[in-house]
């Protein structure tokens, strides 16, 4: 799926990409900022209504605004990273598109499918380059797994099993928008499943065409789902199973990715998440022997690699399908179908 839009005008191969950040909270501050700097970019300006967030940006030498309008008129801002709560993604992306900026927007694309579809129409009309920030596509371990699968290391792939969980209680942050259906658009399924759905398609190189799910509100005192089980099937018939949860304590194994095939299995532990590291093993299907899979560039940050890939895409370098509006919209449709299948009114 190639998105046929023009590259960023005037972006020289050697120039550092100037970034504007809309929503300078946890993920932007702790992961995207170090990532864009490691990728050779620089932070020009930040827009955030929170005074403490703006102060942090000013201390880092960036300009800081309470809203995005001035940031978007700054010619030094060539690309915009959107990391607001989910329900504000659409407005931020649409404003950036109207200003002709390239946009990398955090997952999920929007809080609702209707907003994601409207966002996509605006992006197409504006002809800007847009990507959803699926950093786990850029994790070195996942890249090594994709290469091993494509090289036939596990034979015919039969199934993918993912566990991706954490503990999010009602008081997790001072204003926990993740627990608010209107701002988050859903719970653990909306927040955590996009990564797994996108990873399944990245690892196998084919789309999921069928999806079903069940959700729960089991352990946390809020109105969104705190756990979900999803099952899906890809175009060629690989089965996928995702367990996502906000109700899993820290001491338990919470980040595991398995790809099973007719001659072996790939097992990735602690690779899913924002940081590099974790392990990948290949288990031999005949003897059950477990061997480590070498991971090139194993300590590279997935966020830095994502920012570098985005900058390369803007320069018309690198993989043409590293980012795709249509693929991201398809992931939003899978999420909406999963919620519809769950038929759990309290979880919508
Ligand atoms: N890729 C990942 O691994 C990953 C990890 C965490 C979060 N995320 C995504 O990133 C986004 C932000 O999550 P977070 O955990 O950083 O949340 P957060 O609450 O820590 O940060 C959100 C920031 O947005 C700001 N904000 C609120 N309204 C705004 C507005 N109108 N304009 C500009 N800024 C505004 C808030 O003041 C806050 O600083 C979410 O969409 C989330 O799903 C992705």
mmCIF file of C-alpha atoms and ligand atoms in Angstrom:
data_model
loop_
_atom_site.group_PDB
_atom_site.id
_atom_site.type_symbol
_atom_site.label_atom_id
_atom_site.label_comp_id
_atom_site.label_asym_id
_atom_site.label_seq_id
_atom_site.Cartn_x
_atom_site.Cartn_y
_atom_site.Cartn_z
ATOM 1 C CA UNK A 1 0.000 0.000 0.000
ATOM 2 C CA UNK A 2 1.878 3.087 -1.177
ATOM 3 C CA UNK A 3 0.664 6.540 -0.335
ATOM 4 C CA UNK A 4 1.212 8.680 -3.377
ATOM 5 C CA UNK A 5 1.889 12.073 -1.858
ATOM 6 C CA UNK A 6 4.681 14.521 -2.416
ATOM 7 C CA UNK A 7 7.835 14.632 -0.305
ATOM 8 C CA UNK A 8 8.540 17.626 1.893
ATOM 9 C CA UNK A 9 9.571 20.521 -0.369
ATOM 10 C CA UNK A 10 13.023 21.914 0.290
ATOM 11 C CA UNK A 11 14.202 19.242 2.722
ATOM 12 C CA UNK A 12 17.901 18.883 1.929
ATOM 13 C CA UNK A 13 19.507 15.481 2.467
ATOM 14 C CA UNK A 14 22.008 16.843 4.984
ATOM 15 C CA UNK A 15 19.722 19.220 6.910
ATOM 16 C CA UNK A 16 18.490 18.327 10.412
ATOM 17 C CA UNK A 17 14.713 17.893 10.383
ATOM 18 C CA UNK A 18 12.974 20.609 12.438
ATOM 19 C CA UNK A 19 10.222 19.115 14.613
ATOM 20 C CA UNK A 20 7.221 20.718 16.296
ATOM 21 C CA UNK A 21 5.597 18.661 19.042
ATOM 22 C CA UNK A 22 1.884 18.994 19.866
ATOM 23 C CA UNK A 23 1.342 17.434 23.308
ATOM 24 C CA UNK A 24 4.595 17.342 25.274
ATOM 25 C CA UNK A 25 3.651 14.704 27.878
ATOM 26 C CA UNK A 26 5.106 11.335 28.848
ATOM 27 C CA UNK A 27 5.744 9.684 25.486
ATOM 28 C CA UNK A 28 6.897 12.874 23.747
ATOM 29 C CA UNK A 29 9.263 13.873 26.537
ATOM 30 C CA UNK A 30 10.732 10.483 27.483
ATOM 31 C CA UNK A 31 10.839 8.671 24.147
ATOM 32 C CA UNK A 32 10.083 10.811 21.077
ATOM 33 C CA UNK A 33 12.372 13.712 21.993
ATOM 34 C CA UNK A 34 15.477 11.549 22.652
ATOM 35 C CA UNK A 35 14.522 9.579 19.528
ATOM 36 C CA UNK A 36 14.251 12.558 17.201
ATOM 37 C CA UNK A 37 17.550 13.927 18.528
ATOM 38 C CA UNK A 38 19.354 10.596 18.083
ATOM 39 C CA UNK A 39 17.954 10.542 14.548
ATOM 40 C CA UNK A 40 19.658 13.884 13.838
ATOM 41 C CA UNK A 41 16.545 16.056 14.137
ATOM 42 C CA UNK A 42 16.009 19.001 16.447
ATOM 43 C CA UNK A 43 13.118 20.230 18.547
ATOM 44 C CA UNK A 44 11.982 23.659 17.297
ATOM 45 C CA UNK A 45 8.777 24.206 19.274
ATOM 46 C CA UNK A 46 6.228 22.613 21.519
ATOM 47 C CA UNK A 47 2.492 23.299 21.928
ATOM 48 C CA UNK A 48 0.911 22.214 25.201
ATOM 49 C CA UNK A 49 -1.702 23.890 27.455
ATOM 50 C CA UNK A 50 0.168 22.553 30.494
ATOM 51 C CA UNK A 51 2.528 25.215 31.893
ATOM 52 C CA UNK A 52 4.967 22.644 33.355
ATOM 53 C CA UNK A 53 5.273 20.945 29.953
ATOM 54 C CA UNK A 54 6.000 24.320 28.310
ATOM 55 C CA UNK A 55 8.615 25.154 30.962
ATOM 56 C CA UNK A 56 10.376 21.851 30.286
ATOM 57 C CA UNK A 57 10.426 22.650 26.561
ATOM 58 C CA UNK A 58 11.804 26.146 27.155
ATOM 59 C CA UNK A 59 14.585 24.720 29.334
ATOM 60 C CA UNK A 60 15.453 22.451 26.392
ATOM 61 C CA UNK A 61 15.860 25.505 24.164
ATOM 62 C CA UNK A 62 12.584 25.091 22.264
ATOM 63 C CA UNK A 63 9.863 27.682 21.725
ATOM 64 C CA UNK A 64 6.725 26.859 23.703
ATOM 65 C CA UNK A 65 3.087 27.778 23.028
ATOM 66 C CA UNK A 66 -0.173 27.034 24.799
ATOM 67 C CA UNK A 67 -1.822 26.026 21.519
ATOM 68 C CA UNK A 68 -0.671 24.797 18.135
ATOM 69 C CA UNK A 69 -1.576 27.773 15.922
ATOM 70 C CA UNK A 70 1.715 29.721 16.247
ATOM 71 C CA UNK A 71 3.823 26.552 16.106
ATOM 72 C CA UNK A 72 2.182 25.681 12.791
ATOM 73 C CA UNK A 73 3.083 29.019 11.186
ATOM 74 C CA UNK A 74 6.781 28.578 12.092
ATOM 75 C CA UNK A 75 8.732 27.813 8.888
ATOM 76 C CA UNK A 76 11.444 26.071 10.952
ATOM 77 C CA UNK A 77 8.873 23.400 11.888
ATOM 78 C CA UNK A 78 9.042 20.942 9.001
ATOM 79 C CA UNK A 79 7.446 17.948 10.668
ATOM 80 C CA UNK A 80 4.941 17.718 13.494
ATOM 81 C CA UNK A 81 4.732 14.935 16.075
ATOM 82 C CA UNK A 82 1.277 14.672 17.691
ATOM 83 C CA UNK A 83 1.171 13.108 21.185
ATOM 84 C CA UNK A 84 -1.940 14.554 22.801
ATOM 85 C CA UNK A 85 -4.650 12.400 24.407
ATOM 86 C CA UNK A 86 -6.357 10.381 21.653
ATOM 87 C CA UNK A 87 -9.504 12.530 21.186
ATOM 88 C CA UNK A 88 -7.336 15.529 20.194
ATOM 89 C CA UNK A 89 -5.311 13.749 17.485
ATOM 90 C CA UNK A 90 -7.784 14.585 14.722
ATOM 91 C CA UNK A 91 -7.842 18.355 15.335
ATOM 92 C CA UNK A 92 -4.048 18.518 15.709
ATOM 93 C CA UNK A 93 -3.385 16.508 12.535
ATOM 94 C CA UNK A 94 -5.960 18.480 10.543
ATOM 95 C CA UNK A 95 -4.451 21.811 11.643
ATOM 96 C CA UNK A 96 -0.955 20.577 10.742
ATOM 97 C CA UNK A 97 -2.216 19.343 7.361
ATOM 98 C CA UNK A 98 -3.821 22.734 6.669
ATOM 99 C CA UNK A 99 -0.416 24.307 7.380
ATOM 100 C CA UNK A 100 1.245 21.886 4.929
ATOM 101 C CA UNK A 101 3.361 20.131 7.579
ATOM 102 C CA UNK A 102 4.297 16.447 7.492
ATOM 103 C CA UNK A 103 2.789 14.632 10.497
ATOM 104 C CA UNK A 104 3.776 11.683 12.636
ATOM 105 C CA UNK A 105 0.814 11.027 14.970
ATOM 106 C CA UNK A 106 0.778 8.708 17.953
ATOM 107 C CA UNK A 107 -1.394 5.603 17.976
ATOM 108 C CA UNK A 108 -4.302 5.148 17.919
ATOM 109 C CA UNK A 109 -4.838 7.389 14.910
ATOM 110 C CA UNK A 110 -7.914 8.891 16.640
ATOM 111 C CA UNK A 111 -10.333 8.115 19.459
ATOM 112 C CA UNK A 112 -13.043 6.940 17.027
ATOM 113 C CA UNK A 113 -13.131 5.406 13.562
ATOM 114 C CA UNK A 114 -15.247 8.341 12.329
ATOM 115 C CA UNK A 115 -12.521 10.780 13.444
ATOM 116 C CA UNK A 116 -9.812 8.629 11.833
ATOM 117 C CA UNK A 117 -11.728 8.574 8.534
ATOM 118 C CA UNK A 118 -12.230 12.352 8.639
ATOM 119 C CA UNK A 119 -8.538 12.833 9.484
ATOM 120 C CA UNK A 120 -7.591 10.607 6.530
ATOM 121 C CA UNK A 121 -9.799 12.619 4.132
ATOM 122 C CA UNK A 122 -8.129 15.849 5.285
ATOM 123 C CA UNK A 123 -4.644 14.360 4.896
ATOM 124 C CA UNK A 124 -5.425 13.121 1.371
ATOM 125 C CA UNK A 125 -6.893 16.488 0.352
ATOM 126 C CA UNK A 126 -3.903 18.387 1.760
ATOM 127 C CA UNK A 127 -1.425 15.972 0.084
ATOM 128 C CA UNK A 128 0.900 15.956 3.097
ATOM 129 C CA UNK A 129 2.920 12.990 4.302
ATOM 130 C CA UNK A 130 1.298 11.310 7.299
ATOM 131 C CA UNK A 131 2.364 8.363 9.460
ATOM 132 C CA UNK A 132 0.988 6.792 12.632
ATOM 133 C CA UNK A 133 3.741 6.246 15.194
ATOM 134 C CA UNK A 134 3.986 2.469 15.389
ATOM 135 C CA UNK A 135 7.427 2.492 16.960
ATOM 136 C CA UNK A 136 7.406 -1.294 17.489
ATOM 137 C CA UNK A 137 7.743 -1.788 13.719
ATOM 138 C CA UNK A 138 11.144 -0.177 14.159
ATOM 139 C CA UNK A 139 12.319 -2.333 17.078
ATOM 140 C CA UNK A 140 15.525 -4.107 15.979
ATOM 141 C CA UNK A 141 14.281 -7.435 17.432
ATOM 142 C CA UNK A 142 11.070 -7.265 15.404
ATOM 143 C CA UNK A 143 13.007 -6.449 12.247
ATOM 144 C CA UNK A 144 15.195 -9.532 12.859
ATOM 145 C CA UNK A 145 12.078 -11.664 13.406
ATOM 146 C CA UNK A 146 10.508 -10.430 10.182
ATOM 147 C CA UNK A 147 13.679 -11.312 8.271
ATOM 148 C CA UNK A 148 13.800 -14.785 9.891
ATOM 149 C CA UNK A 149 10.155 -15.468 8.983
ATOM 150 C CA UNK A 150 10.646 -14.272 5.401
ATOM 151 C CA UNK A 151 13.773 -16.461 5.184
ATOM 152 C CA UNK A 152 11.756 -19.582 6.098
ATOM 153 C CA UNK A 153 13.251 -20.092 9.600
ATOM 154 C CA UNK A 154 9.984 -21.490 10.987
ATOM 155 C CA UNK A 155 8.484 -23.001 7.823
ATOM 156 C CA UNK A 156 4.875 -22.166 6.996
ATOM 157 C CA UNK A 157 3.622 -19.691 9.584
ATOM 158 C CA UNK A 158 0.519 -20.952 11.379
ATOM 159 C CA UNK A 159 -0.126 -18.550 14.272
ATOM 160 C CA UNK A 160 0.970 -15.439 16.176
ATOM 161 C CA UNK A 161 0.379 -15.113 19.929
ATOM 162 C CA UNK A 162 0.877 -11.816 21.714
ATOM 163 C CA UNK A 163 0.606 -10.828 25.370
ATOM 164 C CA UNK A 164 0.965 -7.087 25.943
ATOM 165 C CA UNK A 165 -0.173 -5.889 29.339
ATOM 166 C CA UNK A 166 0.453 -3.404 32.121
ATOM 167 C CA UNK A 167 -1.182 -2.009 35.257
ATOM 168 C CA UNK A 168 -3.239 1.160 34.804
ATOM 169 C CA UNK A 169 -5.452 1.998 37.756
ATOM 170 C CA UNK A 170 -7.816 4.968 37.972
ATOM 171 C CA UNK A 171 -5.202 7.160 39.673
ATOM 172 C CA UNK A 172 -2.308 6.207 37.384
ATOM 173 C CA UNK A 173 -1.717 9.872 36.492
ATOM 174 C CA UNK A 174 -3.178 13.016 38.072
ATOM 175 C CA UNK A 175 -5.632 13.259 35.148
ATOM 176 C CA UNK A 176 -5.913 9.745 33.773
ATOM 177 C CA UNK A 177 -7.474 10.370 30.338
ATOM 178 C CA UNK A 178 -6.890 6.679 29.479
ATOM 179 C CA UNK A 179 -9.729 5.781 31.862
ATOM 180 C CA UNK A 180 -12.142 8.257 30.226
ATOM 181 C CA UNK A 181 -14.088 6.711 27.303
ATOM 182 C CA UNK A 182 -14.620 10.105 25.629
ATOM 183 C CA UNK A 183 -10.937 11.044 25.599
ATOM 184 C CA UNK A 184 -9.374 7.602 25.090
ATOM 185 C CA UNK A 185 -12.033 6.094 22.799
ATOM 186 C CA UNK A 186 -11.741 2.779 24.678
ATOM 187 C CA UNK A 187 -9.550 1.055 27.234
ATOM 188 C CA UNK A 188 -6.774 -1.541 27.071
ATOM 189 C CA UNK A 189 -8.009 -2.693 23.655
ATOM 190 C CA UNK A 190 -7.859 0.834 22.173
ATOM 191 C CA UNK A 191 -4.509 1.672 23.763
ATOM 192 C CA UNK A 192 -2.502 -1.547 23.514
ATOM 193 C CA UNK A 193 -4.016 -3.619 20.689
ATOM 194 C CA UNK A 194 -3.002 -1.199 17.868
ATOM 195 C CA UNK A 195 0.647 -2.133 18.464
ATOM 196 C CA UNK A 196 -0.059 -5.867 18.279
ATOM 197 C CA UNK A 197 -2.337 -5.646 15.233
ATOM 198 C CA UNK A 198 0.210 -3.560 13.363
ATOM 199 C CA UNK A 199 3.055 -5.878 14.417
ATOM 200 C CA UNK A 200 1.260 -8.994 13.166
ATOM 201 C CA UNK A 201 0.934 -7.383 9.725
ATOM 202 C CA UNK A 202 4.516 -6.076 9.802
ATOM 203 C CA UNK A 203 5.986 -9.465 10.781
ATOM 204 C CA UNK A 204 3.974 -11.461 8.250
ATOM 205 C CA UNK A 205 3.798 -8.907 5.435
ATOM 206 C CA UNK A 206 0.065 -9.399 4.962
ATOM 207 C CA UNK A 207 -3.120 -7.878 6.397
ATOM 208 C CA UNK A 208 -5.473 -9.248 9.003
ATOM 209 C CA UNK A 209 -8.816 -9.687 7.271
ATOM 210 C CA UNK A 210 -10.912 -11.098 10.116
ATOM 211 C CA UNK A 211 -11.150 -10.054 13.757
ATOM 212 C CA UNK A 212 -13.214 -10.855 16.853
ATOM 213 C CA UNK A 213 -12.808 -9.930 20.508
ATOM 214 C CA UNK A 214 -14.085 -10.139 24.044
ATOM 215 C CA UNK A 215 -13.452 -7.406 26.596
ATOM 216 C CA UNK A 216 -13.646 -7.230 30.366
ATOM 217 C CA UNK A 217 -13.935 -4.669 33.157
ATOM 218 C CA UNK A 218 -12.531 -6.887 35.832
ATOM 219 C CA UNK A 219 -10.069 -5.257 38.200
ATOM 220 C CA UNK A 220 -10.066 -1.485 37.740
ATOM 221 C CA UNK A 221 -12.619 1.106 38.849
ATOM 222 C CA UNK A 222 -13.335 2.927 35.594
ATOM 223 C CA UNK A 223 -15.657 2.885 32.624
ATOM 224 C CA UNK A 224 -13.326 1.476 29.933
ATOM 225 C CA UNK A 225 -12.224 -2.118 29.364
ATOM 226 C CA UNK A 226 -9.240 -3.180 31.505
ATOM 227 C CA UNK A 227 -8.602 -6.322 29.470
ATOM 228 C CA UNK A 228 -9.344 -7.841 26.070
ATOM 229 C CA UNK A 229 -8.694 -10.996 24.068
ATOM 230 C CA UNK A 230 -8.644 -10.598 20.299
ATOM 231 C CA UNK A 231 -8.465 -13.295 17.666
ATOM 232 C CA UNK A 232 -7.857 -12.656 14.012
ATOM 233 C CA UNK A 233 -6.927 -14.317 10.738
ATOM 234 C CA UNK A 234 -4.680 -12.955 8.010
ATOM 235 C CA UNK A 235 -5.348 -12.969 4.294
ATOM 236 C CA UNK A 236 -3.409 -16.241 3.794
ATOM 237 C CA UNK A 237 -4.865 -17.931 6.901
ATOM 238 C CA UNK A 238 -2.443 -17.274 9.794
ATOM 239 C CA UNK A 239 -4.304 -17.113 13.130
ATOM 240 C CA UNK A 240 -3.466 -14.291 15.555
ATOM 241 C CA UNK A 241 -4.279 -14.057 19.243
ATOM 242 C CA UNK A 242 -3.711 -10.900 21.298
ATOM 243 C CA UNK A 243 -4.184 -10.544 25.039
ATOM 244 C CA UNK A 244 -4.017 -6.883 26.114
ATOM 245 C CA UNK A 245 -4.624 -5.684 29.654
ATOM 246 C CA UNK A 246 -4.474 -2.830 32.137
ATOM 247 C CA UNK A 247 -4.927 -5.294 35.013
ATOM 248 C CA UNK A 248 -1.630 -7.191 35.007
ATOM 249 C CA UNK A 249 0.821 -6.522 37.875
ATOM 250 C CA UNK A 250 4.430 -5.626 37.180
ATOM 251 C CA UNK A 251 6.034 -8.831 38.486
ATOM 252 C CA UNK A 252 4.330 -11.048 35.874
ATOM 253 C CA UNK A 253 5.612 -11.686 32.331
ATOM 254 C CA UNK A 254 3.718 -9.024 30.391
ATOM 255 C CA UNK A 255 5.427 -8.550 27.047
ATOM 256 C CA UNK A 256 5.664 -11.671 24.919
ATOM 257 C CA UNK A 257 5.420 -12.272 21.193
ATOM 258 C CA UNK A 258 5.422 -15.733 19.621
ATOM 259 C CA UNK A 259 5.290 -16.667 15.953
ATOM 260 C CA UNK A 260 4.622 -20.348 15.323
ATOM 261 C CA UNK A 261 5.364 -22.266 12.160
ATOM 262 C CA UNK A 262 5.474 -25.823 10.818
ATOM 263 C CA UNK A 263 9.199 -26.238 11.561
ATOM 264 C CA UNK A 264 9.810 -23.946 14.531
ATOM 265 C CA UNK A 265 8.782 -21.034 16.685
ATOM 266 C CA UNK A 266 10.144 -17.544 17.289
ATOM 267 C CA UNK A 267 9.777 -16.300 20.835
ATOM 268 C CA UNK A 268 10.398 -12.631 21.699
ATOM 269 C CA UNK A 269 10.370 -11.647 25.364
ATOM 270 C CA UNK A 270 10.320 -8.050 26.632
ATOM 271 C CA UNK A 271 10.755 -6.607 23.135
ATOM 272 C CA UNK A 272 7.292 -4.992 22.961
ATOM 273 C CA UNK A 273 7.336 -1.525 24.508
ATOM 274 C CA UNK A 274 9.133 1.774 24.067
ATOM 275 C CA UNK A 275 12.692 0.635 24.741
ATOM 276 C CA UNK A 276 15.302 -1.453 22.916
ATOM 277 C CA UNK A 277 16.406 -4.819 24.289
ATOM 278 C CA UNK A 278 14.564 -8.011 25.161
ATOM 279 C CA UNK A 279 15.452 -11.393 23.708
ATOM 280 C CA UNK A 280 14.509 -13.407 20.619
ATOM 281 C CA UNK A 281 14.871 -17.198 20.480
ATOM 282 C CA UNK A 282 14.243 -19.737 17.766
ATOM 283 C CA UNK A 283 12.813 -23.025 19.043
ATOM 284 C CA UNK A 284 13.467 -25.957 16.760
ATOM 285 C CA UNK A 285 10.245 -27.805 15.868
ATOM 286 C CA UNK A 286 11.822 -31.299 15.895
ATOM 287 C CA UNK A 287 13.963 -31.324 19.049
ATOM 288 C CA UNK A 288 12.631 -28.317 20.944
ATOM 289 C CA UNK A 289 16.124 -26.801 21.144
ATOM 290 C CA UNK A 290 16.140 -23.090 21.925
ATOM 291 C CA UNK A 291 18.779 -20.861 20.231
ATOM 292 C CA UNK A 292 19.191 -17.083 20.515
ATOM 293 C CA UNK A 293 18.453 -15.179 17.286
ATOM 294 C CA UNK A 294 21.111 -12.537 16.543
ATOM 295 C CA UNK A 295 19.596 -9.053 16.450
ATOM 296 C CA UNK A 296 21.630 -6.484 14.474
ATOM 297 C CA UNK A 297 21.768 -3.035 16.073
ATOM 298 C CA UNK A 298 20.113 -4.583 19.163
ATOM 299 C CA UNK A 299 20.536 -1.554 21.435
ATOM 300 C CA UNK A 300 19.075 1.013 19.025
ATOM 301 C CA UNK A 301 15.978 2.816 20.287
ATOM 302 C CA UNK A 302 12.800 1.949 18.345
ATOM 303 C CA UNK A 303 11.780 5.608 18.660
ATOM 304 C CA UNK A 304 15.090 6.849 17.207
ATOM 305 C CA UNK A 305 14.796 4.367 14.326
ATOM 306 C CA UNK A 306 11.176 5.439 13.764
ATOM 307 C CA UNK A 307 12.147 9.136 13.665
ATOM 308 C CA UNK A 308 15.035 8.342 11.290
ATOM 309 C CA UNK A 309 12.700 6.314 9.048
ATOM 310 C CA UNK A 310 10.166 9.160 8.980
ATOM 311 C CA UNK A 311 12.854 11.734 8.082
ATOM 312 C CA UNK A 312 14.157 9.382 5.356
ATOM 313 C CA UNK A 313 10.626 8.973 3.973
ATOM 314 C CA UNK A 314 10.241 12.761 3.793
ATOM 315 C CA UNK A 315 13.451 12.838 1.756
ATOM 316 C CA UNK A 316 12.179 10.051 -0.509
ATOM 317 C CA UNK A 317 14.817 7.716 0.866
ATOM 318 C CA UNK A 318 14.282 4.400 2.645
ATOM 319 C CA UNK A 319 11.294 2.088 2.303
ATOM 320 C CA UNK A 320 8.363 3.654 0.435
ATOM 321 C CA UNK A 321 5.868 1.737 2.604
ATOM 322 C CA UNK A 322 7.443 2.487 6.009
ATOM 323 C CA UNK A 323 4.420 4.704 6.691
ATOM 324 C CA UNK A 324 0.985 4.369 5.167
ATOM 325 C CA UNK A 325 -2.203 6.303 5.839
ATOM 326 C CA UNK A 326 -4.339 3.553 4.295
ATOM 327 C CA UNK A 327 -2.696 0.819 6.389
ATOM 328 C CA UNK A 328 -3.219 2.874 9.555
ATOM 329 C CA UNK A 329 -6.862 3.437 8.664
ATOM 330 C CA UNK A 330 -7.235 -0.322 8.173
ATOM 331 C CA UNK A 331 -5.856 -0.831 11.732
ATOM 332 C CA UNK A 332 -8.472 1.622 13.051
ATOM 333 C CA UNK A 333 -11.161 -0.376 11.231
ATOM 334 C CA UNK A 334 -9.895 -3.573 12.904
ATOM 335 C CA UNK A 335 -10.140 -1.875 16.327
ATOM 336 C CA UNK A 336 -13.712 -0.735 15.626
ATOM 337 C CA UNK A 337 -14.666 -4.238 14.431
ATOM 338 C CA UNK A 338 -13.076 -5.759 17.555
ATOM 339 C CA UNK A 339 -15.129 -3.481 19.833
ATOM 340 C CA UNK A 340 -18.291 -4.193 17.831
ATOM 341 C CA UNK A 341 -17.632 -7.942 18.117
ATOM 342 C CA UNK A 342 -17.074 -7.650 21.865
ATOM 343 C CA UNK A 343 -20.656 -6.391 22.263
ATOM 344 C CA UNK A 344 -19.922 -5.211 25.775
ATOM 345 C CA UNK A 345 -21.887 -1.948 26.058
ATOM 346 C CA UNK A 346 -19.978 -0.833 29.152
ATOM 347 C CA UNK A 347 -16.715 -1.043 27.241
ATOM 348 C CA UNK A 348 -17.568 1.300 24.392
HETATM 349 N N1 LIG B 1 3.907 4.543 20.991
HETATM 350 C C1 LIG B 1 3.885 4.325 22.285
HETATM 351 O O1 LIG B 1 4.526 3.420 22.799
HETATM 352 C C2 LIG B 1 3.075 5.232 23.162
HETATM 353 C C3 LIG B 1 3.329 5.270 24.542
HETATM 354 C C4 LIG B 1 2.583 6.137 25.323
HETATM 355 C C5 LIG B 1 1.590 6.941 24.747
HETATM 356 N N2 LIG B 1 1.353 6.863 23.414
HETATM 357 C C6 LIG B 1 0.308 7.716 22.814
HETATM 358 O O2 LIG B 1 0.760 9.067 22.886
HETATM 359 C C7 LIG B 1 -0.315 9.944 23.185
HETATM 360 C C8 LIG B 1 0.000 10.699 24.466
HETATM 361 O O3 LIG B 1 0.146 9.789 25.529
HETATM 362 P P1 LIG B 1 0.956 10.199 26.870
HETATM 363 O O4 LIG B 1 1.049 8.976 27.680
HETATM 364 O O5 LIG B 1 2.210 10.908 26.501
HETATM 365 O O6 LIG B 1 -0.086 11.193 27.536
HETATM 366 P P2 LIG B 1 0.219 12.396 28.550
HETATM 367 O O7 LIG B 1 -1.057 12.654 29.255
HETATM 368 O O8 LIG B 1 1.447 12.091 29.356
HETATM 369 O O9 LIG B 1 0.589 13.610 27.579
HETATM 370 C C9 LIG B 1 -0.372 14.270 26.793
HETATM 371 C C10 LIG B 1 0.043 15.740 26.691
HETATM 372 O O10 LIG B 1 -0.873 16.395 25.806
HETATM 373 C C11 LIG B 1 -1.123 17.683 26.352
HETATM 374 N N3 LIG B 1 -2.336 18.249 25.786
HETATM 375 C C12 LIG B 1 -3.615 18.179 26.227
HETATM 376 N N4 LIG B 1 -4.427 18.904 25.429
HETATM 377 C C13 LIG B 1 -3.641 19.449 24.455
HETATM 378 C C14 LIG B 1 -3.888 20.288 23.344
HETATM 379 N N5 LIG B 1 -5.132 20.722 23.049
HETATM 380 N N6 LIG B 1 -2.840 20.663 22.572
HETATM 381 C C15 LIG B 1 -1.585 20.261 22.847
HETATM 382 N N7 LIG B 1 -1.291 19.440 23.892
HETATM 383 C C16 LIG B 1 -2.309 19.046 24.678
HETATM 384 C C17 LIG B 1 -1.191 17.443 27.869
HETATM 385 O O11 LIG B 1 -1.051 18.652 28.594
HETATM 386 C C18 LIG B 1 -0.024 16.494 28.048
HETATM 387 O O12 LIG B 1 1.187 17.176 28.290
HETATM 388 C C19 LIG B 1 -1.563 9.057 23.255
HETATM 389 O O13 LIG B 1 -2.219 9.084 22.027
HETATM 390 C C20 LIG B 1 -1.011 7.668 23.537
HETATM 391 O O14 LIG B 1 -1.836 6.633 23.043
HETATM 392 C C21 LIG B 1 2.079 6.043 22.627
#
